[in-house]
Amino acid sequence: ASTSPVGGWFGWAGAVAGRAAAIAMAQEGADIVVVYLNEHGDAKETKRLVEEKGRECLLIAADVGNEAASKKIDSCTVYPF
């Protein structure tokens, strides 16, 4: 498990504000978790930009409005980070 702070950003991976927030948190030393619904290309681009800052970026395609998906998000983020 990482000892780095984790900045989670739920959704908007491709939106200007969401991507900028993820990059800003990565610049401050946080590893990033991006949860998105269908924006695979946008999420991959955000991941690339975060990793350029030397941080880890975990992508999770999930519907945060779904209880099972929320549990998946918890299990995918708590243990790796």
N, CA, C and O of each residue as an XYZ file, in Angstrom:
324
protein
N       0.836     -1.192      0.000
C       0.000      0.000      0.000
C       0.872      1.243      0.000
O       1.943      1.257      0.605
N       0.429      2.253     -0.656
C       1.150      3.510     -0.765
C       1.000      4.332      0.507
O      -0.018      4.257      1.195
N       2.022      5.115      0.807
C       1.921      6.049      1.924
C       1.611      7.455      1.424
O       1.574      8.400      2.212
N       1.389      7.599      0.129
C       1.064      8.893     -0.455
C      -0.389      9.233     -0.194
O      -1.227      8.342     -0.057
N      -0.693     10.536     -0.123
C      -2.101     10.916     -0.030
C      -2.821     10.490     -1.301
O      -2.225     10.433     -2.376
N      -4.083     10.197     -1.167
C      -4.885      9.829     -2.330
C      -5.928     10.896     -2.555
O      -6.656     11.274     -1.637
N      -5.996     11.378     -3.774
C      -7.037     12.317     -4.155
C      -8.015     11.593     -5.051
O      -7.643     11.157     -6.141
N      -9.226     11.455     -4.630
C     -10.220     10.788     -5.457
C     -11.037     11.811     -6.216
O     -11.358     12.875     -5.688
N     -11.365     11.500     -7.424
C     -12.190     12.410     -8.202
C     -13.272     11.590     -8.858
O     -12.991     10.823     -9.779
N     -14.486     11.731     -8.414
C     -15.580     10.933     -8.931
C     -16.224     11.639    -10.104
O     -16.877     12.671     -9.950
N     -16.030     11.067    -11.272
C     -16.651     11.587    -12.481
C     -15.901     12.764    -13.076
O     -14.914     13.238    -12.512
N     -16.357     13.211    -14.171
C     -15.833     14.385    -14.865
C     -14.360     14.270    -15.221
O     -13.653     15.277    -15.258
N     -13.889     13.060    -15.483
C     -12.483     12.875    -15.821
C     -12.096     13.652    -17.076
O     -10.954     14.088    -17.218
N     -13.038     13.819    -17.970
C     -12.740     14.527    -19.199
C     -13.087     15.997    -19.143
O     -12.676     16.764    -20.014
N     -13.834     16.402    -18.136
C     -14.205     17.802    -18.010
C     -12.973     18.609    -17.619
O     -12.093     18.116    -16.912
N     -12.920     19.818    -18.072
C     -11.768     20.680    -17.802
C     -11.509     20.796    -16.298
O     -10.369     20.648    -15.859
N     -12.535     21.053    -15.518
C     -12.355     21.238    -14.070
C     -11.914     19.945    -13.391
O     -11.024     19.970    -12.542
N     -12.524     18.817    -13.752
C     -12.163     17.543    -13.136
C     -10.744     17.133    -13.459
O      -9.992     16.722    -12.575
N     -10.380     17.243    -14.712
C      -9.017     16.891    -15.118
C      -8.013     17.821    -14.452
O      -6.971     17.368    -13.978
N      -8.310     19.104    -14.410
C      -7.396     20.063    -13.777
C      -7.225     19.760    -12.296
O      -6.122     19.868    -11.761
N      -8.316     19.381    -11.632
C      -8.231     19.044    -10.207
C      -7.376     17.810     -9.995
O      -6.556     17.778     -9.077
N      -7.550     16.792    -10.828
C      -6.752     15.576    -10.711
C      -5.271     15.877    -10.906
O      -4.433     15.374    -10.158
N      -4.946     16.685    -11.894
C      -3.553     17.041    -12.161
C      -2.977     17.864    -11.009
O      -1.839     17.646    -10.595
N      -3.762     18.807    -10.495
C      -3.299     19.636     -9.379
C      -3.017     18.782     -8.142
O      -2.016     18.993     -7.457
N      -3.899     17.816     -7.857
C      -3.670     16.937     -6.706
C      -2.433     16.076     -6.925
O      -1.675     15.833     -5.986
N      -2.222     15.611     -8.156
C      -1.031     14.817     -8.470
C       0.238     15.651     -8.291
O       1.244     15.150     -7.790
N       0.193     16.909     -8.695
C       1.353     17.794     -8.526
C       1.705     17.980     -7.053
O       2.861     18.222     -6.707
N       0.707     17.865     -6.200
C       0.926     18.001     -4.758
C       1.320     16.673     -4.102
O       1.506     16.605     -2.887
N       1.446     15.616     -4.919
C       1.920     14.344     -4.408
C       0.867     13.290     -4.153
O       1.170     12.247     -3.574
N      -0.366     13.536     -4.571
C      -1.437     12.565     -4.339
C      -1.524     11.565     -5.486
O      -1.331     11.917     -6.650
N      -1.812     10.329     -5.145
C      -2.216      9.350     -6.137
C      -3.701      9.580     -6.386
O      -4.423     10.020     -5.491
N      -4.154      9.284     -7.592
C      -5.495      9.676     -8.008
C      -6.344      8.457     -8.370
O      -5.860      7.507     -8.986
N      -7.595      8.503     -7.982
C      -8.586      7.510     -8.391
C      -9.635      8.248     -9.213
O     -10.248      9.208     -8.746
N      -9.832      7.784    -10.448
C     -10.835      8.378    -11.323
C     -11.949      7.360    -11.525
O     -11.718      6.272    -12.051
N     -13.140      7.716    -11.109
C     -14.315      6.882    -11.340
C     -15.150      7.577    -12.407
O     -15.504      8.749    -12.279
N     -15.453      6.833    -13.452
C     -16.168      7.429    -14.576
C     -17.188      6.433    -15.111
O     -17.107      5.241    -14.815
N     -18.139      6.910    -15.891
C     -19.187      6.042    -16.407
C     -18.832      5.490    -17.785
O     -18.620      4.285    -17.924
N     -18.764      6.324    -18.780
C     -18.525      5.845    -20.152
C     -17.392      6.563    -20.869
O     -17.103      6.245    -22.023
N     -16.759      7.500    -20.235
C     -15.783      8.349    -20.909
C     -14.391      7.713    -20.891
O     -13.461      8.274    -20.312
N     -14.247      6.540    -21.525
C     -13.001      5.781    -21.460
C     -11.801      6.573    -21.998
O     -10.744      6.606    -21.367
N     -11.963      7.197    -23.141
C     -10.861      7.962    -23.730
C     -10.449      9.134    -22.865
O      -9.257      9.383    -22.683
N     -11.420      9.858    -22.330
C     -11.123     10.995    -21.458
C     -10.424     10.528    -20.184
O      -9.479     11.161    -19.713
N     -10.899      9.415    -19.635
C     -10.287      8.888    -18.411
C      -8.839      8.475    -18.664
O      -7.967      8.744    -17.838
N      -8.578      7.829    -19.791
C      -7.207      7.411    -20.125
C      -6.290      8.614    -20.300
O      -5.121      8.570    -19.918
N      -6.816      9.682    -20.873
C      -6.015     10.903    -21.041
C      -5.704     11.523    -19.680
O      -4.585     11.982    -19.451
N      -6.685     11.540    -18.777
C      -6.437     12.052    -17.430
C      -5.381     11.210    -16.740
O      -4.482     11.749    -16.095
N      -5.477      9.895    -16.869
C      -4.479      8.987    -16.280
C      -3.085      9.303    -16.823
O      -2.127      9.383    -16.054
N      -2.965      9.482    -18.127
C      -1.680      9.788    -18.740
C      -1.086     11.075    -18.153
O       0.102     11.134    -17.838
N      -1.925     12.094    -18.013
C      -1.454     13.374    -17.495
C      -1.047     13.278    -16.027
O      -0.072     13.909    -15.617
N      -1.775     12.502    -15.233
C      -1.431     12.297    -13.824
C      -0.108     11.545    -13.723
O       0.759     11.905    -12.926
N       0.044     10.500    -14.531
C       1.274      9.705    -14.488
C       2.482     10.497    -14.962
O       3.606     10.214    -14.549
N       2.263     11.497    -15.834
C       3.351     12.401    -16.229
C       3.898     13.158    -15.025
O       5.059     13.567    -15.019
N       3.069     13.341    -14.015
C       3.481     14.032    -12.789
C       4.161     13.070    -11.810
O       4.538     13.468    -10.708
N       4.316     11.805    -12.214
C       4.990     10.830    -11.373
C       4.104     10.167    -10.332
O       4.613      9.566     -9.387
N       2.808     10.263    -10.484
C       1.867      9.683     -9.520
C       1.110      8.520    -10.150
O       1.076      8.375    -11.372
N       0.511      7.707     -9.313
C      -0.325      6.604     -9.781
C      -1.731      7.117    -10.043
O      -2.199      8.059     -9.404
N      -2.397      6.474    -11.002
C      -3.779      6.840    -11.303
C      -4.554      5.572    -11.608
O      -4.264      4.871    -12.577
N      -5.523      5.289    -10.788
C      -6.374      4.119    -10.945
C      -7.676      4.542    -11.609
O      -8.350      5.456    -11.136
N      -8.033      3.875    -12.710
C      -9.288      4.153    -13.408
C     -10.303      3.075    -13.069
O      -9.997      1.884    -13.123
N     -11.510      3.498    -12.719
C     -12.596      2.569    -12.427
C     -13.821      3.014    -13.204
O     -14.360      4.095    -12.968
N     -14.260      2.167    -14.140
C     -15.486      2.448    -14.891
C     -16.653      1.901    -14.080
O     -16.792      0.687    -13.931
N     -17.483      2.781    -13.563
C     -18.597      2.356    -12.713
C     -19.647      3.451    -12.624
O     -19.357      4.632    -12.816
N     -20.857      3.041    -12.333
C     -21.971      3.965    -12.104
C     -22.053      4.215    -10.597
O     -22.471      3.330     -9.850
N     -21.664      5.394    -10.146
C     -21.629      5.683     -8.705
C     -23.020      5.698     -8.081
O     -23.141      5.714     -6.856
N     -24.053      5.693     -8.884
C     -25.411      5.640     -8.367
C     -25.876      4.226     -8.053
O     -26.975      4.027     -7.534
N     -25.048      3.260     -8.364
C     -25.375      1.849     -8.150
C     -24.658      1.357     -6.892
O     -23.443      1.509     -6.770
N     -25.408      0.768     -5.956
C     -24.822      0.343     -4.682
C     -23.707     -0.678     -4.873
O     -22.671     -0.582     -4.216
N     -23.896     -1.648     -5.752
C     -22.862     -2.661     -5.994
C     -21.604     -2.010     -6.560
O     -20.487     -2.393     -6.212
N     -21.792     -1.036     -7.425
C     -20.644     -0.330     -7.992
C     -19.908      0.452     -6.916
O     -18.678      0.515     -6.931
N     -20.633      1.041     -5.994
C     -19.999      1.779     -4.897
C     -19.140      0.854     -4.048
O     -18.053      1.238     -3.615
N     -19.618     -0.355     -3.807
C     -18.827     -1.336     -3.052
C     -17.577     -1.728     -3.826
O     -16.512     -1.909     -3.238
N     -17.702     -1.859     -5.144
C     -16.554     -2.163     -5.997
C     -15.518     -1.046     -5.892
O     -14.319     -1.303     -5.780
N     -15.997      0.189     -5.930
C     -15.099      1.336     -5.827
C     -14.350      1.293     -4.500
O     -13.135      1.488     -4.464
N     -15.064      1.041     -3.418
C     -14.420      0.952     -2.103
C     -13.346     -0.116     -2.082
O     -12.227      0.135     -1.635
N     -13.675     -1.306     -2.563
C     -12.711     -2.406     -2.500
C     -11.529     -2.193     -3.433
O     -10.426     -2.660     -3.151
N     -11.745     -1.498     -4.533
C     -10.654     -1.248     -5.483
C      -9.725     -0.133     -5.045
O      -8.585     -0.061     -5.505
N     -10.191      0.733     -4.166
C      -9.365      1.878     -3.777
C      -8.735      1.728     -2.398
O      -7.610      2.186     -2.198
N      -9.402      1.120     -1.465
C      -8.880      1.050     -0.097
C      -7.603      0.234     -0.036
O      -6.624      0.675      0.566
N      -7.586     -0.937     -0.639
C      -6.432     -1.828     -0.507
C      -5.234     -1.414     -1.344
O      -4.117     -1.432     -0.827
N      -5.405     -1.038     -2.625
C      -4.222     -0.652     -3.394
C      -3.532      0.617     -2.884
O      -2.311      0.751     -2.977
N      -4.324      1.538     -2.348
C      -3.751      2.797     -1.923
C      -3.654      2.848     -0.415
O      -3.190      3.844      0.140
